[in-house]
Short mmCIF file of C-alpha atoms in Angstrom, two decimals:
data_model
loop_
_atom_site.label_atom_id
_atom_site.label_comp_id
_atom_site.label_asym_id
_atom_site.label_seq_id
_atom_site.Cartn_x
_atom_site.Cartn_y
_atom_site.Cartn_z
CA MET A 1 37.93 146.38 142.47
CA ASN A 2 34.43 146.25 143.96
CA GLY A 3 33.68 149.16 146.20
CA PRO A 4 31.98 149.36 149.58
CA ALA A 5 28.28 148.66 150.07
CA ILE A 6 26.14 151.75 150.57
CA VAL A 7 23.57 151.18 153.33
CA LEU A 8 20.62 153.57 153.55
CA VAL A 9 19.01 153.18 156.95
CA ARG A 10 15.25 153.83 157.02
CA PRO A 11 15.20 156.12 153.96
CA GLN A 12 11.95 158.11 153.85
CA LEU A 13 11.61 159.21 150.22
CA SER A 14 11.81 157.07 147.09
CA GLU A 15 13.34 160.00 145.18
CA ASN A 16 16.26 160.05 147.57
CA ILE A 17 16.90 156.35 147.07
CA GLY A 18 16.90 157.03 143.32
CA THR A 19 19.30 159.95 143.50
CA ALA A 20 21.55 158.00 145.85
CA ALA A 21 21.60 155.12 143.31
CA ARG A 22 22.57 157.60 140.60
CA ALA A 23 25.40 159.01 142.73
CA MET A 24 26.60 155.47 143.45
CA LEU A 25 26.77 154.48 139.80
CA ASN A 26 28.57 157.75 139.01
CA CYS A 27 31.28 156.47 141.32
CA GLY A 28 31.24 152.86 140.13
CA LEU A 29 29.39 151.59 143.21
CA THR A 30 26.57 149.06 142.76
CA ASP A 31 25.95 147.33 146.11
CA LEU A 32 22.94 149.21 147.52
CA ARG A 33 21.36 147.97 150.75
CA LEU A 34 18.26 149.38 152.42
CA VAL A 35 17.32 148.98 156.05
CA ALA A 36 13.54 149.00 156.68
CA PRO A 37 12.54 151.01 153.62
CA ARG A 38 8.87 151.82 153.05
CA PRO A 39 7.16 148.82 151.42
CA ASP A 40 6.44 150.78 148.23
CA TRP A 41 9.90 152.32 147.86
CA LEU A 42 10.60 150.81 144.41
CA GLN A 43 8.22 153.06 142.48
CA ASP A 44 8.32 155.33 139.44
CA ARG A 45 9.67 158.25 141.43
CA ALA A 46 12.71 156.23 142.42
CA PHE A 47 13.43 155.29 138.80
CA ALA A 48 12.85 158.84 137.57
CA ALA A 49 15.30 160.16 140.16
CA ALA A 50 17.83 157.46 139.37
CA SER A 51 18.09 158.88 135.86
CA GLY A 52 19.30 155.69 134.18
CA ALA A 53 20.91 154.00 137.17
CA ASP A 54 18.04 151.47 137.22
CA ARG A 55 20.28 148.49 137.62
CA VAL A 56 21.48 149.72 141.01
CA LEU A 57 17.86 150.03 142.19
CA LEU A 58 16.87 146.65 140.78
CA ALA A 59 19.79 144.93 142.50
CA ALA A 60 19.17 146.65 145.84
CA ARG A 61 18.55 144.38 148.83
CA ALA A 62 16.29 145.22 151.75
CA PHE A 63 16.95 144.16 155.35
CA GLU A 64 14.91 144.48 158.51
CA THR A 65 17.74 145.71 160.68
CA THR A 66 21.07 147.50 160.29
CA GLU A 67 22.73 144.51 161.95
CA ALA A 68 21.44 142.22 159.19
CA ALA A 69 22.46 144.62 156.44
CA ILE A 70 26.10 144.65 157.52
CA ALA A 71 26.37 141.06 158.72
CA ASP A 72 28.82 140.02 155.98
CA CYS A 73 31.08 143.08 156.35
CA GLN A 74 34.32 143.33 158.33
CA ARG A 75 34.57 147.13 158.28
CA VAL A 76 31.77 149.67 158.65
CA TRP A 77 31.72 153.47 158.56
CA ALA A 78 28.88 155.65 159.82
CA SER A 79 28.27 158.89 157.96
CA THR A 80 27.26 161.65 160.32
CA ALA A 81 27.61 165.40 160.65
CA ARG A 82 26.67 165.77 164.29
CA ASP A 83 28.93 165.02 167.22
CA ARG A 84 27.65 161.86 168.90
CA TYR A 85 29.57 162.15 172.14
CA MET A 86 31.01 158.72 171.59
CA VAL A 87 34.64 157.71 171.67
CA LYS A 88 35.09 156.54 168.11
CA PRO A 89 37.62 157.43 165.42
CA VAL A 90 36.51 160.10 162.93
CA GLU A 91 37.78 160.31 159.38
CA THR A 92 37.26 162.65 156.45
CA PRO A 93 35.84 161.02 153.30
CA ARG A 94 39.33 161.21 151.80
CA GLN A 95 40.82 159.25 154.68
CA THR A 96 37.91 156.82 154.58
CA ALA A 97 38.49 156.17 150.89
CA GLN A 98 42.07 155.14 151.66
CA SER A 99 40.93 153.01 154.59
CA ILE A 100 38.30 151.26 152.48
CA ARG A 101 40.83 150.60 149.77
CA ALA A 102 43.19 149.04 152.31
CA ALA A 103 40.37 146.92 153.77
CA LEU A 104 39.25 145.65 150.37
CA ALA A 105 42.84 144.90 149.39
CA GLU A 106 42.95 142.57 152.37
CA GLY A 107 39.84 140.75 151.16
CA GLN A 108 37.47 142.37 153.64
CA ARG A 109 34.01 143.69 152.88
CA ALA A 110 33.21 147.28 153.71
CA ALA A 111 30.00 149.28 154.12
CA VAL A 112 29.10 152.91 154.72
CA LEU A 113 25.90 153.71 156.62
CA PHE A 114 23.72 156.75 155.87
CA GLY A 115 20.78 157.68 158.10
CA PRO A 116 17.21 158.85 157.45
CA GLU A 117 16.90 162.24 155.73
CA ARG A 118 15.68 164.29 158.69
CA THR A 119 17.34 162.76 161.67
CA GLY A 120 20.49 161.07 160.44
CA LEU A 121 21.71 157.81 161.96
CA SER A 122 20.55 156.86 165.43
CA ASN A 123 23.21 156.42 168.08
CA ASP A 124 22.47 152.70 168.06
CA ASP A 125 23.38 152.57 164.40
CA VAL A 126 26.51 154.66 164.86
CA VAL A 127 27.65 152.24 167.55
CA LEU A 128 27.67 149.43 164.99
CA ALA A 129 30.34 151.21 162.94
CA ASP A 130 34.09 151.03 163.46
CA THR A 131 34.61 154.60 162.36
CA VAL A 132 32.65 157.80 161.80
CA VAL A 133 33.04 159.58 158.47
CA SER A 134 32.26 163.28 158.53
CA VAL A 135 32.50 165.65 155.58
CA PRO A 136 34.44 168.86 156.32
CA LEU A 137 32.03 171.61 155.24
CA ASN A 138 30.90 175.10 156.21
CA PRO A 139 30.33 174.71 159.98
CA ASP A 140 27.38 177.12 159.81
CA TYR A 141 25.61 175.10 157.14
CA SER A 142 26.90 171.58 156.90
CA SER A 143 23.86 169.38 156.33
CA LEU A 144 24.00 167.48 153.06
CA ASN A 145 21.06 165.73 151.54
CA LEU A 146 21.26 161.95 151.32
CA ALA A 147 22.44 161.67 147.72
CA GLN A 148 25.04 164.40 148.22
CA GLY A 149 26.50 162.57 151.19
CA VAL A 150 26.66 159.38 149.15
CA LEU A 151 28.22 161.31 146.28
CA ILE A 152 31.05 162.79 148.36
CA VAL A 153 31.95 159.43 149.90
CA GLY A 154 31.64 157.70 146.51
CA TYR A 155 33.62 160.40 144.74
CA GLU A 156 36.53 160.08 147.16
CA TRP A 157 36.37 156.32 146.80
CA TYR A 158 36.51 156.59 143.04
CA GLN A 159 39.52 158.91 143.22
CA VAL A 160 41.59 156.34 145.09
CA SER A 161 40.30 153.33 143.18
CA ASP A 162 40.89 154.84 139.76
CA GLN A 163 44.45 154.35 138.64
CA ALA A 164 43.84 155.49 135.08
CA PRO A 165 46.07 158.25 133.77
CA VAL A 166 44.65 161.74 134.05
CA ALA A 167 44.31 163.85 130.94
CA THR A 168 45.91 167.27 131.03
CA MET A 169 44.36 168.66 127.87
CA THR A 170 40.84 168.31 126.52
CA LYS A 171 42.29 167.14 123.23
CA GLY A 172 45.47 165.21 122.64
CA THR A 173 48.38 167.49 121.87
CA LYS A 174 50.53 165.13 119.88
CA ASP A 175 50.59 167.95 117.40
CA GLN A 176 52.26 170.38 119.83
CA ALA A 177 54.31 172.78 117.71
CA SER A 178 58.05 172.29 117.60
CA LYS A 179 60.11 175.24 118.74
CA GLU A 180 61.39 175.53 115.19
CA LYS A 181 57.85 176.14 113.94
CA LEU A 182 57.08 178.48 116.80
CA ILE A 183 60.21 180.54 116.24
CA GLY A 184 59.43 180.60 112.51
CA PHE A 185 56.16 182.28 113.40
CA PHE A 186 57.86 184.71 115.80
CA GLU A 187 60.17 185.79 112.99
CA HIS A 188 57.32 186.19 110.53
CA LEU A 189 55.34 188.27 113.02
CA GLU A 190 58.29 190.44 113.98
CA ARG A 191 59.15 191.08 110.32
CA GLU A 192 55.64 192.38 109.77
CA LEU A 193 55.62 194.36 113.01
CA ASP A 194 58.87 196.00 111.93
CA ALA A 195 57.37 196.77 108.54
CA CYS A 196 54.29 198.47 109.92
CA GLY A 197 56.22 200.43 112.51
CA PHE A 198 54.95 198.75 115.66
CA LEU A 199 58.53 198.06 116.81
CA ARG A 200 59.93 201.38 115.64
CA VAL A 201 61.52 202.58 118.94
CA PRO A 202 64.95 200.87 118.97
CA GLY A 203 65.45 201.09 122.74
CA LYS A 204 62.13 199.40 123.39
CA ARG A 205 62.28 196.79 120.64
CA PRO A 206 64.10 193.98 122.53
CA GLY A 207 61.73 194.12 125.52
CA MET A 208 58.66 194.27 123.30
CA VAL A 209 59.82 191.31 121.24
CA ARG A 210 60.42 189.30 124.41
CA ASN A 211 56.97 190.16 125.75
CA ILE A 212 55.26 189.21 122.49
CA ARG A 213 57.17 185.92 122.28
CA ASN A 214 56.26 185.12 125.88
CA MET A 215 52.55 185.55 125.24
CA PHE A 216 52.51 183.08 122.38
CA GLN A 217 54.94 180.78 124.16
CA ARG A 218 52.54 180.37 127.06
CA ALA A 219 49.70 179.35 124.78
CA ASN A 220 51.17 175.85 124.16
CA LEU A 221 50.29 176.12 120.48
CA THR A 222 49.74 173.15 118.22
CA GLY A 223 51.33 172.99 114.78
CA GLN A 224 47.92 173.65 113.24
CA GLU A 225 47.47 176.74 115.37
CA VAL A 226 50.85 178.10 114.36
CA GLN A 227 49.72 177.67 110.74
CA THR A 228 46.54 179.60 111.56
CA LEU A 229 48.58 182.42 113.07
CA HIS A 230 50.81 182.54 110.00
CA GLY A 231 47.66 182.77 107.89
CA MET A 232 46.17 185.55 110.00
CA VAL A 233 49.26 187.71 109.77
CA HIS A 234 49.72 186.93 106.10
CA GLU A 235 46.17 187.88 105.17
CA LEU A 236 46.20 191.07 107.20
CA VAL A 237 49.38 192.06 105.39
CA THR A 238 48.39 190.86 101.94
CA TYR A 239 45.15 192.76 102.09
CA ARG A 240 47.08 195.86 103.17
CA LYS A 241 49.50 195.50 100.28
CA SER A 242 46.77 194.87 97.72
CA LYS A 243 45.00 198.00 98.91
CA ALA A 244 48.24 199.94 98.74
CA GLU A 245 48.92 199.07 95.13
CA MET B 1 38.86 183.89 151.84
CA ASN B 2 36.02 184.44 149.37
CA GLY B 3 35.62 181.60 146.95
CA PRO B 4 34.98 181.53 143.22
CA ALA B 5 31.73 182.70 141.67
CA ILE B 6 29.45 179.89 140.52
CA VAL B 7 27.91 180.73 137.15
CA LEU B 8 24.87 178.71 136.04
CA VAL B 9 24.40 179.21 132.32
CA ARG B 10 20.78 179.05 131.14
CA PRO B 11 19.54 176.87 134.03
CA GLN B 12 16.17 175.34 133.16
CA LEU B 13 14.65 174.34 136.51
CA SER B 14 14.21 176.49 139.60
CA GLU B 15 14.70 173.44 141.81
CA ASN B 16 18.16 172.96 140.40
CA ILE B 17 19.11 176.55 141.11
CA GLY B 18 17.92 175.96 144.67
CA THR B 19 19.87 172.74 145.17
CA ALA B 20 22.95 174.36 143.61
CA ALA B 21 22.62 177.25 146.09
CA ARG B 22 22.41 174.74 148.93
CA ALA B 23 25.54 172.93 147.71
CA MET B 24 27.34 176.28 147.44
CA LEU B 25 26.55 177.31 151.00
CA ASN B 26 27.62 173.88 152.23
CA CYS B 27 31.02 174.75 150.84
CA GLY B 28 31.10 178.37 152.00
CA LEU B 29 30.40 179.79 148.53
CA THR B 30 27.94 182.66 148.15
CA ASP B 31 28.55 184.39 144.79
CA LEU B 32 25.88 182.88 142.54
CA ARG B 33 25.48 184.24 139.00
CA LEU B 34 22.85 183.18 136.48
CA VAL B 35 23.05 183.63 132.73
CA ALA B 36 19.68 184.07 131.04
CA PRO B 37 17.58 182.26 133.66
CA ARG B 38 13.83 181.94 133.11
CA PRO B 39 12.12 185.17 134.22
CA ASP B 40 10.25 183.41 137.01
CA TRP B 41 13.21 181.43 138.37
CA LEU B 42 13.06 182.92 141.89
CA GLN B 43 9.96 181.03 142.99
CA ASP B 44 8.86 178.85 145.89
CA ARG B 45 10.34 175.72 144.33
CA ALA B 46 13.78 177.32 144.33
CA PHE B 47 13.52 178.24 148.02
CA ALA B 48 12.16 174.81 148.95
CA ALA B 49 15.06 173.12 147.18
CA ALA B 50 17.60 175.52 148.72
CA SER B 51 16.62 174.15 152.12
CA GLY B 52 17.70 177.18 154.13
CA ALA B 53 20.32 178.61 151.77
CA ASP B 54 17.93 181.47 150.93
CA ARG B 55 20.57 184.15 151.24
CA VAL B 56 22.52 182.68 148.34
CA LEU B 57 19.40 182.81 146.13
CA LEU B 58 18.48 186.31 147.24
CA ALA B 59 21.97 187.62 146.48
CA ALA B 60 22.16 185.90 143.07
CA ARG B 61 22.72 188.16 140.08
CA ALA B 62 21.32 187.55 136.60
CA PHE B 63 23.15 188.46 133.38
CA GLU B 64 22.09 188.34 129.76
CA THR B 65 25.26 186.71 128.49
CA THR B 66 28.07 184.55 129.80
CA GLU B 67 30.50 187.26 128.76
CA ALA B 68 28.77 189.76 131.05
CA ALA B 69 28.64 187.29 133.94
CA ILE B 70 32.40 186.77 133.96
CA ALA B 71 33.46 190.27 132.92
CA ASP B 72 35.13 191.07 136.27
CA CYS B 73 36.95 187.72 136.54
CA GLN B 74 40.53 187.00 135.58
CA ARG B 75 40.31 183.20 135.67
CA VAL B 76 37.43 181.04 134.49
CA TRP B 77 36.85 177.29 134.52
CA ALA B 78 34.25 175.44 132.44
CA SER B 79 32.72 172.34 133.99
CA THR B 80 32.12 169.72 131.34
CA ALA B 81 32.08 165.95 131.03
CA ARG B 82 32.17 165.63 127.25
CA ASP B 83 35.27 165.98 125.10
CA ARG B 84 34.98 169.24 123.19
CA TYR B 85 37.73 168.67 120.66
CA MET B 86 39.38 171.90 121.69
CA VAL B 87 42.94 172.36 122.79
CA LYS B 88 42.46 173.57 126.32
CA PRO B 89 43.97 172.46 129.63
CA VAL B 90 41.79 170.13 131.68
CA GLU B 91 41.94 169.72 135.44
CA THR B 92 40.32 167.54 138.05
CA PRO B 93 38.24 169.39 140.67
CA ARG B 94 41.09 168.80 143.09
CA GLN B 95 43.59 170.50 140.82
CA THR B 96 41.10 173.26 140.10
CA ALA B 97 40.66 173.92 143.80
CA GLN B 98 44.41 174.49 144.10
CA SER B 99 44.45 176.67 141.00
CA ILE B 100 41.55 178.79 142.25
CA ARG B 101 43.25 179.19 145.56
CA ALA B 102 46.44 180.39 143.89
CA ALA B 103 44.48 182.81 141.70
CA LEU B 104 42.57 184.28 144.66
CA ALA B 105 45.77 184.60 146.67
CA GLU B 106 47.08 186.86 143.91
CA GLY B 107 44.00 189.05 144.17
CA GLN B 108 42.27 187.67 141.07
CA ARG B 109 38.60 186.84 140.73
CA ALA B 110 37.64 183.36 139.64
CA ALA B 111 34.46 181.77 138.30
CA VAL B 112 33.32 178.26 137.43
CA LEU B 113 30.75 177.82 134.64
CA PHE B 114 28.07 175.11 134.68
CA GLY B 115 25.83 174.51 131.66
CA PRO B 116 22.11 173.82 131.23
CA GLU B 117 20.89 170.55 132.72
CA ARG B 118 20.34 168.59 129.51
CA THR B 119 22.98 169.85 127.17
CA GLY B 120 25.81 171.16 129.29
CA LEU B 121 27.83 174.18 128.25
CA SER B 122 27.89 175.22 124.60
CA ASN B 123 31.24 175.24 122.88
CA ASP B 124 31.05 179.03 122.74
CA ASP B 125 30.82 179.13 126.52
CA VAL B 126 33.65 176.63 126.97
CA VAL B 127 35.84 178.81 124.78
CA LEU B 128 35.48 181.67 127.27
CA ALA B 129 37.17 179.60 129.97
CA ASP B 130 40.89 179.24 130.58
CA THR B 131 40.58 175.67 131.76
CA VAL B 132 38.14 172.79 131.65
CA VAL B 133 37.29 171.06 134.92
CA SER B 134 36.10 167.50 134.56
CA VAL B 135 35.19 165.17 137.42
CA PRO B 136 36.86 161.75 137.20
CA LEU B 137 33.89 159.36 137.47
CA ASN B 138 32.66 156.04 136.13
CA PRO B 139 33.26 156.45 132.38
CA ASP B 140 30.12 154.43 131.62
CA TYR B 141 27.92 156.71 133.70
CA SER B 142 29.53 160.02 134.38
CA SER B 143 26.76 162.60 134.08
CA LEU B 144 26.16 164.49 137.31
CA ASN B 145 23.14 166.63 137.94
CA LEU B 146 23.75 170.34 138.27
CA ALA B 147 23.87 170.55 142.06
CA GLN B 148 26.13 167.53 142.29
CA GLY B 149 28.61 169.09 139.90
CA VAL B 150 28.57 172.27 141.96
CA LEU B 151 28.97 170.22 145.14
CA ILE B 152 32.07 168.36 143.96
CA VAL B 153 33.78 171.54 142.80
CA GLY B 154 32.75 173.37 145.97
CA TYR B 155 33.75 170.48 148.22
CA GLU B 156 37.25 170.37 146.75
CA TRP B 157 37.46 174.14 147.07
CA TYR B 158 36.49 173.96 150.73
CA GLN B 159 39.15 171.32 151.39
CA VAL B 160 41.96 173.58 150.18
CA SER B 161 40.57 176.95 151.17
CA ASP B 162 42.23 177.10 154.57
CA GLN B 163 45.83 176.17 153.71
CA ALA B 164 49.00 178.17 153.14
CA PRO B 165 49.61 180.23 149.98
CA VAL B 166 51.05 178.66 146.85
CA ALA B 167 52.67 180.20 143.78
CA THR B 168 52.00 179.03 140.23
CA MET B 169 53.89 181.55 138.15
CA THR B 170 57.47 182.80 138.26
CA LYS B 171 56.11 186.31 138.36
CA GLY B 172 53.05 187.59 140.17
CA THR B 173 50.08 188.03 137.87
CA LYS B 174 48.15 190.65 139.75
CA ASP B 175 47.60 192.37 136.44
CA GLN B 176 45.92 189.32 134.87
CA ALA B 177 43.46 190.59 132.26
CA SER B 178 39.77 190.58 133.11
CA LYS B 179 37.57 188.59 130.76
CA GLU B 180 35.94 191.83 129.70
CA LYS B 181 39.28 193.11 128.44
CA LEU B 182 40.12 189.80 126.82
CA ILE B 183 36.77 189.56 125.05
CA GLY B 184 37.21 193.16 123.93
CA PHE B 185 40.41 192.11 122.23
CA PHE B 186 38.74 189.04 120.66
CA GLU B 187 36.09 191.30 119.17
CA HIS B 188 38.67 193.76 117.86
CA LEU B 189 40.70 190.97 116.27
CA GLU B 190 37.69 189.26 114.73
CA ARG B 191 36.46 192.57 113.29
CA GLU B 192 39.78 193.00 111.54
CA LEU B 193 39.94 189.38 110.44
CA ASP B 194 36.49 189.79 108.94
CA ALA B 195 37.59 192.97 107.19
CA CYS B 196 40.63 191.41 105.59
CA GLY B 197 38.76 188.30 104.53
CA PHE B 198 40.52 185.77 106.80
CA LEU B 199 37.15 184.58 108.11
CA ARG B 200 35.38 184.78 104.76
CA VAL B 201 34.03 181.17 104.59
CA PRO B 202 30.77 181.34 106.58
CA GLY B 203 30.63 177.62 107.36
CA LYS B 204 34.13 177.65 108.81
CA ARG B 205 33.92 180.97 110.67
CA PRO B 206 32.51 179.73 114.02
CA GLY B 207 35.12 176.99 114.38
CA MET B 208 37.94 179.30 113.35
CA VAL B 209 36.83 181.96 115.81
CA ARG B 210 36.72 179.38 118.59
CA ASN B 211 40.19 178.11 117.74
CA ILE B 212 41.63 181.61 117.68
CA ARG B 213 39.98 182.53 120.99
CA ASN B 214 41.28 179.34 122.56
CA MET B 215 44.87 180.12 121.60
CA PHE B 216 44.80 183.53 123.26
CA GLN B 217 42.74 182.24 126.17
CA ARG B 218 45.43 179.74 127.03
CA ALA B 219 48.11 182.39 127.21
CA ASN B 220 46.90 183.78 130.59
CA LEU B 221 47.41 187.31 129.31
CA THR B 222 47.99 190.28 131.57
CA GLY B 223 46.10 193.53 131.05
CA GLN B 224 49.29 195.07 129.65
CA GLU B 225 49.67 192.25 127.17
CA VAL B 226 46.12 192.65 125.96
CA GLN B 227 46.95 196.31 125.35
CA THR B 228 50.00 195.24 123.37
CA LEU B 229 47.88 192.90 121.25
CA HIS B 230 45.37 195.68 120.58
CA GLY B 231 48.28 197.88 119.51
CA MET B 232 49.73 195.22 117.23
CA VAL B 233 46.45 194.66 115.42
CA HIS B 234 45.70 198.37 115.29
CA GLU B 235 49.04 199.27 113.80
CA LEU B 236 48.96 196.49 111.24
CA VAL B 237 45.56 197.73 110.14
CA THR B 238 46.26 201.46 110.35
CA TYR B 239 49.37 201.06 108.25
CA ARG B 240 47.34 199.09 105.74
CA LYS B 241 44.69 201.79 105.59
CA SER B 242 47.19 204.64 105.29
CA LYS B 243 48.87 202.82 102.41
CA ALA B 244 45.50 202.27 100.80
CA GLU B 245 44.57 205.92 100.80
#
């Protein structure tokens, strides 16, 4: 699914266009539109800041006015931190992501406007949007730079557009140890802990054994790891015995 | 509620420390820790990039090692995009935000590690974490710059930081072991595994040590349990030595 267009209105610094392009590509967004950029915006500093997201910069389109930049869109959001004293719905980026998804699913085109670095969007630009999107942040220090604003909106978009399964471990755990293997290790360990006297107080033994089993239980061990633990205990004990002889 | 500490491991550029500080303050985070920063990191470029978040920079603490930086924490996350071929739980920033919130509600201290700009965290740093946090992004272009990684984690934290308490364990874990205690046990165990020859193949030692640390890391050990593990290893070894005499 194609995402929303990102519209940078009168961006002042080429670096910020580059970092915004990078943030877009991070989130699978590629439709970059610029309203009245400086004539020399597409310079080395933009590419350096884009850090490999060149294709977003090269495909960017420039427009003279915000109206022209959003002419083909049915739904437009205005990103702003300040209260504009307008009667207009406000959403969080998370809500906006859902709204954009719904709009695109209906075949509409969507855009999100971001204003110039220092001043943000003008009221005339905000008026062109259906909805304001405002990032909930520390009220005492809420100003984001341009690329960070793009990143938060893009990130939330990506989270709702991405239906891929989420990994729960850094490495597949098809090898997760069977309980039989795990209990085999428990028994090995407890045999050795009995032998060395660690479990020598009979009244405390059951509780200690339960606590020890719980620790290893929680570690979600793989079969390979259970083998490693067997080896550790075995070598500690074998070395002890060989010394004792 | 105070948030997690943000730990930047071997950051290379002062600007990036500044922009990370800005992203932190945006999200109400103020506990910045640096591992082995360049001696001159606190320079004008850092303040310029922090864009008003000076107090986060001025309160930042530097440590020589990652271990020292997280010594007072019970729960640590490692931010990484690459697969590390370790068996370790992985969360999205959204899940991590909930997990951090649960940990803090139980009186624990939490930290999130971010690696150097070019290389990311080393495997030895990832091993010190309980959980990996990985941002779901465009798989063809997923690398975030340092401040953007901090922003996403901080943003998700801010979104959950004002909700009602949640429980994640059947029993409170107020006694969750600090990383200092856990690492103390790792060192004790590895000393004994060296002594008995379990780690005798030099080429395999680093990987084996990482695997062993990961197993115990995943178990979310309490301080009492770490004491029990010390006792187990100590008694196995003491018995061995007494036999050997």
